[in-house]
Amino acid sequence: MWGHRVQLQQAILNLVMNGIEAMNPVTGRPRDLRIRAERHGSGEVLVAVQDAGIGLDPQSMERFFEPFYTTKPEGMGMGLHICRSIVERHGGRLVAAPDPEGGTRMRFTLPAARA
């Protein structure tokens, strides 16, 4: 299965922009954003976007991917919902987790294309 390039770019761009915005209020420590892609298990690709932002509110994690739910004053609450929809349409799974060092880890897996 081949992925839709524009849709997957949009999902990654949204995760990157969310990470950058989450780091805006951070002071006193580096604002690092890490993006990586690697083989994961047999037949999957893992894409991860990790920020050093303010982190996740554990009480809101249940609603994180709901449409129109946002923690940003100017947010619409559609970005993560759309990301998850894109990833799931490609046969993958998107999850969010707090980073133990602060910030958030957004990870998704997709089936790897066969040559």
PDB file of C-alpha atoms in Angstrom:
ATOM      1  CA  MET A   1       0.000   0.000   0.000  1.00  0.00           C
ATOM      2  CA  TRP A   2       1.324   3.419  -0.930  1.00  0.00           C
ATOM      3  CA  GLY A   3       0.484   6.480   1.134  1.00  0.00           C
ATOM      4  CA  HIS A   4      -1.058   9.701  -0.075  1.00  0.00           C
ATOM      5  CA  ARG A   5       1.944  12.022   0.035  1.00  0.00           C
ATOM      6  CA  VAL A   6       0.068  15.289   0.602  1.00  0.00           C
ATOM      7  CA  GLN A   7      -2.112  13.879   3.377  1.00  0.00           C
ATOM      8  CA  LEU A   8       0.850  12.370   5.219  1.00  0.00           C
ATOM      9  CA  GLN A   9       2.808  15.614   4.829  1.00  0.00           C
ATOM     10  CA  GLN A  10      -0.143  17.477   6.341  1.00  0.00           C
ATOM     11  CA  ALA A  11      -0.275  15.099   9.313  1.00  0.00           C
ATOM     12  CA  ILE A  12       3.459  15.461   9.994  1.00  0.00           C
ATOM     13  CA  LEU A  13       3.379  19.235   9.518  1.00  0.00           C
ATOM     14  CA  ASN A  14       0.501  19.530  11.980  1.00  0.00           C
ATOM     15  CA  LEU A  15       2.377  17.498  14.598  1.00  0.00           C
ATOM     16  CA  VAL A  16       5.500  19.627  14.083  1.00  0.00           C
ATOM     17  CA  MET A  17       3.557  22.893  14.365  1.00  0.00           C
ATOM     18  CA  ASN A  18       1.807  21.669  17.527  1.00  0.00           C
ATOM     19  CA  GLY A  19       5.207  20.823  19.009  1.00  0.00           C
ATOM     20  CA  ILE A  20       6.613  24.232  18.149  1.00  0.00           C
ATOM     21  CA  GLU A  21       3.596  25.989  19.654  1.00  0.00           C
ATOM     22  CA  ALA A  22       3.823  23.867  22.807  1.00  0.00           C
ATOM     23  CA  MET A  23       7.385  25.086  23.327  1.00  0.00           C
ATOM     24  CA  ASN A  24       6.567  28.810  23.082  1.00  0.00           C
ATOM     25  CA  PRO A  25       6.036  29.284  26.853  1.00  0.00           C
ATOM     26  CA  VAL A  26       9.117  27.227  27.821  1.00  0.00           C
ATOM     27  CA  THR A  27      11.960  29.111  29.502  1.00  0.00           C
ATOM     28  CA  GLY A  28      15.016  27.928  31.371  1.00  0.00           C
ATOM     29  CA  ARG A  29      15.645  24.829  29.253  1.00  0.00           C
ATOM     30  CA  PRO A  30      16.315  24.048  25.602  1.00  0.00           C
ATOM     31  CA  ARG A  31      13.405  23.962  23.165  1.00  0.00           C
ATOM     32  CA  ASP A  32      14.165  20.819  21.217  1.00  0.00           C
ATOM     33  CA  LEU A  33      11.948  19.287  18.572  1.00  0.00           C
ATOM     34  CA  ARG A  34      12.917  15.831  17.352  1.00  0.00           C
ATOM     35  CA  ILE A  35      11.479  14.083  14.328  1.00  0.00           C
ATOM     36  CA  ARG A  36      12.398  10.550  13.465  1.00  0.00           C
ATOM     37  CA  ALA A  37      11.241   7.772  11.198  1.00  0.00           C
ATOM     38  CA  GLU A  38      12.349   4.174  11.450  1.00  0.00           C
ATOM     39  CA  ARG A  39      11.338   0.618  10.770  1.00  0.00           C
ATOM     40  CA  HIS A  40       9.143  -0.666  13.548  1.00  0.00           C
ATOM     41  CA  GLY A  41       8.364  -4.303  14.073  1.00  0.00           C
ATOM     42  CA  SER A  42       7.814  -6.349  10.990  1.00  0.00           C
ATOM     43  CA  GLY A  43       6.219  -4.466   8.169  1.00  0.00           C
ATOM     44  CA  GLU A  44       5.659  -1.095   9.847  1.00  0.00           C
ATOM     45  CA  VAL A  45       7.198   2.347   9.841  1.00  0.00           C
ATOM     46  CA  LEU A  46       7.219   4.487  12.986  1.00  0.00           C
ATOM     47  CA  VAL A  47       7.172   8.286  12.753  1.00  0.00           C
ATOM     48  CA  ALA A  48       7.694  10.242  15.978  1.00  0.00           C
ATOM     49  CA  VAL A  49       7.564  13.950  16.754  1.00  0.00           C
ATOM     50  CA  GLN A  50       8.857  14.784  20.218  1.00  0.00           C
ATOM     51  CA  ASP A  51       8.818  18.282  21.686  1.00  0.00           C
ATOM     52  CA  ALA A  52      10.240  19.814  24.848  1.00  0.00           C
ATOM     53  CA  GLY A  53       7.104  21.841  25.471  1.00  0.00           C
ATOM     54  CA  ILE A  54       4.811  22.192  28.447  1.00  0.00           C
ATOM     55  CA  GLY A  55       3.591  18.606  28.178  1.00  0.00           C
ATOM     56  CA  LEU A  56       0.194  16.984  28.283  1.00  0.00           C
ATOM     57  CA  ASP A  57      -2.457  17.451  30.884  1.00  0.00           C
ATOM     58  CA  PRO A  58      -3.217  13.858  31.929  1.00  0.00           C
ATOM     59  CA  GLN A  59      -6.866  14.777  32.559  1.00  0.00           C
ATOM     60  CA  SER A  60      -7.330  15.963  28.972  1.00  0.00           C
ATOM     61  CA  MET A  61      -5.561  13.054  27.245  1.00  0.00           C
ATOM     62  CA  GLU A  62      -8.854  11.201  26.794  1.00  0.00           C
ATOM     63  CA  ARG A  63     -10.177  14.081  24.675  1.00  0.00           C
ATOM     64  CA  PHE A  64      -6.962  14.937  22.839  1.00  0.00           C
ATOM     65  CA  PHE A  65      -8.104  13.638  19.433  1.00  0.00           C
ATOM     66  CA  GLU A  66     -11.767  14.655  19.667  1.00  0.00           C
ATOM     67  CA  PRO A  67     -12.983  17.125  17.059  1.00  0.00           C
ATOM     68  CA  PHE A  68     -13.258  20.722  18.340  1.00  0.00           C
ATOM     69  CA  TYR A  69     -11.334  19.982  21.543  1.00  0.00           C
ATOM     70  CA  THR A  70      -8.400  22.359  22.002  1.00  0.00           C
ATOM     71  CA  THR A  71      -6.111  23.597  24.731  1.00  0.00           C
ATOM     72  CA  LYS A  72      -5.017  26.622  22.676  1.00  0.00           C
ATOM     73  CA  PRO A  73      -6.781  29.986  22.955  1.00  0.00           C
ATOM     74  CA  GLU A  74      -6.805  30.406  19.177  1.00  0.00           C
ATOM     75  CA  GLY A  75      -7.100  26.733  18.287  1.00  0.00           C
ATOM     76  CA  MET A  76      -9.964  25.169  16.361  1.00  0.00           C
ATOM     77  CA  GLY A  77      -9.498  21.706  17.790  1.00  0.00           C
ATOM     78  CA  MET A  78      -9.366  19.934  14.457  1.00  0.00           C
ATOM     79  CA  GLY A  79      -5.641  19.391  13.864  1.00  0.00           C
ATOM     80  CA  LEU A  80      -5.055  16.240  15.908  1.00  0.00           C
ATOM     81  CA  HIS A  81      -8.425  14.821  14.905  1.00  0.00           C
ATOM     82  CA  ILE A  82      -7.502  15.251  11.230  1.00  0.00           C
ATOM     83  CA  CYS A  83      -4.028  13.784  11.837  1.00  0.00           C
ATOM     84  CA  ARG A  84      -5.517  10.702  13.447  1.00  0.00           C
ATOM     85  CA  SER A  85      -8.045  10.329  10.613  1.00  0.00           C
ATOM     86  CA  ILE A  86      -5.297  10.521   7.990  1.00  0.00           C
ATOM     87  CA  VAL A  87      -3.113   7.991   9.787  1.00  0.00           C
ATOM     88  CA  GLU A  88      -6.010   5.595  10.344  1.00  0.00           C
ATOM     89  CA  ARG A  89      -7.077   5.877   6.670  1.00  0.00           C
ATOM     90  CA  HIS A  90      -3.575   4.688   5.837  1.00  0.00           C
ATOM     91  CA  GLY A  91      -3.910   1.662   8.136  1.00  0.00           C
ATOM     92  CA  GLY A  92      -1.923   3.169  11.003  1.00  0.00           C
ATOM     93  CA  ARG A  93      -2.357   4.340  14.558  1.00  0.00           C
ATOM     94  CA  LEU A  94      -1.553   7.721  16.173  1.00  0.00           C
ATOM     95  CA  VAL A  95      -0.896   8.021  19.915  1.00  0.00           C
ATOM     96  CA  ALA A  96       0.209  10.765  22.278  1.00  0.00           C
ATOM     97  CA  ALA A  97       2.229  10.289  25.444  1.00  0.00           C
ATOM     98  CA  PRO A  98       3.946  12.582  27.928  1.00  0.00           C
ATOM     99  CA  ASP A  99       7.713  12.668  27.681  1.00  0.00           C
ATOM    100  CA  PRO A 100       9.380  11.877  31.033  1.00  0.00           C
ATOM    101  CA  GLU A 101      11.803  14.789  30.498  1.00  0.00           C
ATOM    102  CA  GLY A 102       8.958  17.218  29.766  1.00  0.00           C
ATOM    103  CA  GLY A 103       7.027  17.728  26.598  1.00  0.00           C
ATOM    104  CA  THR A 104       5.046  15.359  24.446  1.00  0.00           C
ATOM    105  CA  ARG A 105       5.712  12.399  22.182  1.00  0.00           C
ATOM    106  CA  MET A 106       3.385  12.009  19.223  1.00  0.00           C
ATOM    107  CA  ARG A 107       3.933   8.726  17.413  1.00  0.00           C
ATOM    108  CA  PHE A 108       2.251   6.993  14.559  1.00  0.00           C
ATOM    109  CA  THR A 109       2.817   3.747  12.779  1.00  0.00           C
ATOM    110  CA  LEU A 110       1.996   2.948   9.180  1.00  0.00           C
ATOM    111  CA  PRO A 111       2.245  -0.256   7.205  1.00  0.00           C
ATOM    112  CA  ALA A 112       5.474  -0.271   5.203  1.00  0.00           C
ATOM    113  CA  ALA A 113       5.147  -0.418   1.426  1.00  0.00           C
ATOM    114  CA  ARG A 114       6.501  -3.496  -0.253  1.00  0.00           C
ATOM    115  CA  ALA A 115       9.016  -3.103  -3.022  1.00  0.00           C
TER     116      ALA A 115
END
